[in-house]
PDB file of C-alpha atoms in Angstrom:
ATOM      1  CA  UNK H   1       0.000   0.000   0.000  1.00 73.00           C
ATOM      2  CA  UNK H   2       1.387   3.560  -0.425  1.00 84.00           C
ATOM      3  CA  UNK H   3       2.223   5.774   2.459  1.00 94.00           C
ATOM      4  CA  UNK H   4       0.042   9.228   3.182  1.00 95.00           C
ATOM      5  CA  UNK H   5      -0.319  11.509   5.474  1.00 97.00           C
ATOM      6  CA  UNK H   6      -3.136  13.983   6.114  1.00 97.00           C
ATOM      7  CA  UNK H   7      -2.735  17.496   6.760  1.00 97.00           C
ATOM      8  CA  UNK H   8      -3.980  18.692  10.449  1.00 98.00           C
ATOM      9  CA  UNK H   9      -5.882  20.967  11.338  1.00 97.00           C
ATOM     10  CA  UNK H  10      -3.780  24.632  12.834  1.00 96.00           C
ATOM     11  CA  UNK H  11      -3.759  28.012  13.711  1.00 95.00           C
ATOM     12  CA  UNK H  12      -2.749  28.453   9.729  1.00 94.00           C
ATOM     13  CA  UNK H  13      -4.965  27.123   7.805  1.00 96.00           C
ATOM     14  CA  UNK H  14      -2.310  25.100   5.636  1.00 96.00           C
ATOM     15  CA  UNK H  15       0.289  23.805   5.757  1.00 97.00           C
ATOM     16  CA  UNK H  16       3.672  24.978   3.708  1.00 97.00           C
ATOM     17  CA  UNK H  17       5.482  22.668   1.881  1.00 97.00           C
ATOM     18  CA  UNK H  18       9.266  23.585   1.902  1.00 98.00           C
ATOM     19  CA  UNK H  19      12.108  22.852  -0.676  1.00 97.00           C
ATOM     20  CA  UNK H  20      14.015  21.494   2.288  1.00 97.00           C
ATOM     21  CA  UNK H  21      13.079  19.222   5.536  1.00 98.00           C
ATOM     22  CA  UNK H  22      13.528  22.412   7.856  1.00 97.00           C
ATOM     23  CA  UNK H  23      11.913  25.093   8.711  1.00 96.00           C
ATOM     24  CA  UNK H  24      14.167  27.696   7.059  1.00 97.00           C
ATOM     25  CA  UNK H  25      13.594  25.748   3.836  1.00 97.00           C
ATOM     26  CA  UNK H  26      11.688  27.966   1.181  1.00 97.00           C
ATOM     27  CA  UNK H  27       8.146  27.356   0.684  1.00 97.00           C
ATOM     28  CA  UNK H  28       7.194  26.185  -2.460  1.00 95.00           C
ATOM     29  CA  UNK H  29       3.326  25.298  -2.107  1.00 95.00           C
ATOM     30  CA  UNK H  30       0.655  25.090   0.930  1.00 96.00           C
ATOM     31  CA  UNK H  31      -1.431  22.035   1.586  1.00 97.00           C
ATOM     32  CA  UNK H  32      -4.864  22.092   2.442  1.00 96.00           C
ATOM     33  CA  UNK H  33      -5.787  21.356   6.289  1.00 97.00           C
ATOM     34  CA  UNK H  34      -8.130  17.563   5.940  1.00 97.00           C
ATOM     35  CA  UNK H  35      -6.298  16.654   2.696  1.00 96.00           C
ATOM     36  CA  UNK H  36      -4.016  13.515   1.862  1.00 96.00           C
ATOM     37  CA  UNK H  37      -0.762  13.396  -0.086  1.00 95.00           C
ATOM     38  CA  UNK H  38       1.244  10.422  -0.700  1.00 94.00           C
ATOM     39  CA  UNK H  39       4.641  10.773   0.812  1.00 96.00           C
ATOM     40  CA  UNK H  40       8.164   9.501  -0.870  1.00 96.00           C
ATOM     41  CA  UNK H  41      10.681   9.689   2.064  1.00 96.00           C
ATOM     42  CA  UNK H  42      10.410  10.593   5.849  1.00 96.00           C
ATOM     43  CA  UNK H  43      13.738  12.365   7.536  1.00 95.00           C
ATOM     44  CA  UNK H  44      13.186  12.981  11.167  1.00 93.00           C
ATOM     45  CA  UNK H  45      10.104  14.712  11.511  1.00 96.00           C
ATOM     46  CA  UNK H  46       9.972  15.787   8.196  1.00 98.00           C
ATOM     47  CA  UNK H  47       7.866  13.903   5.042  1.00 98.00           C
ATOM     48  CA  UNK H  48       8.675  14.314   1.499  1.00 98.00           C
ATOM     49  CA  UNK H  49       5.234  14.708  -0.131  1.00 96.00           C
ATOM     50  CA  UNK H  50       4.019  14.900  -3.954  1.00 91.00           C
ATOM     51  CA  UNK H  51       1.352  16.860  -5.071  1.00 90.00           C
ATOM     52  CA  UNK H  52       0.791  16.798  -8.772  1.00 87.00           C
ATOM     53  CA  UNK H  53       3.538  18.232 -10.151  1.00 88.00           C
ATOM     54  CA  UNK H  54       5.401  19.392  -7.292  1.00 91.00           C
ATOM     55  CA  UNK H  55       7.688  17.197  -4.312  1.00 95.00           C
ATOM     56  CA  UNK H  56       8.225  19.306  -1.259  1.00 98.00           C
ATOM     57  CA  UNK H  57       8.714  19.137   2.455  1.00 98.00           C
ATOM     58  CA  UNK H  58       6.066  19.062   5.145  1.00 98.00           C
ATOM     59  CA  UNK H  59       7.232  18.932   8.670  1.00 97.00           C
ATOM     60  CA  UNK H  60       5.587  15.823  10.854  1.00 97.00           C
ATOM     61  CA  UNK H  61       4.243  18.892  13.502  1.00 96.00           C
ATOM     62  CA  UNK H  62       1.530  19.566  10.764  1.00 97.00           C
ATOM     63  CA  UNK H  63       0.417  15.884   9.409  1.00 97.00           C
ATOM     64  CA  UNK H  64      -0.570  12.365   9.987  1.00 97.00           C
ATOM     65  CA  UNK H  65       1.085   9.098   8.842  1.00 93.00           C
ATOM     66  CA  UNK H  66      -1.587   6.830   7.434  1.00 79.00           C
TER      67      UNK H  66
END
């Protein structure tokens, strides 16, 4: 089966995904709060997610592994 993870909900709204797994990484896209990506790689705290087009960082503070 393929790994996800689902965005929480936070003070935000969404989530940024980040070009790097830290939180000075630049942020290249936001994820919506209830949605689920499929994730490539997990480095600490920190899952490598795909959406569409795009393969970014979201830090494990701000989603669930599924």
């Amino acid at each position: 089966p393929r790994k996800t993870v689902t965005v929480l909900p936070n003070e935000y709204g969404f989530v940024r995904l980040r070009e790097t797994p830290t939180i000075e990484g630049i942020e290249t896209d936001r994820l919506e709060i209830g949605a689920s990506y499929p994730y490539l790689e997990k480095r600490y705290d920190w899952y490598q997610i795909k959406t569409g087009d795009r393969t970014g960082w979201a830090s494990g503070t701000y989603v669930s592994e599924k």
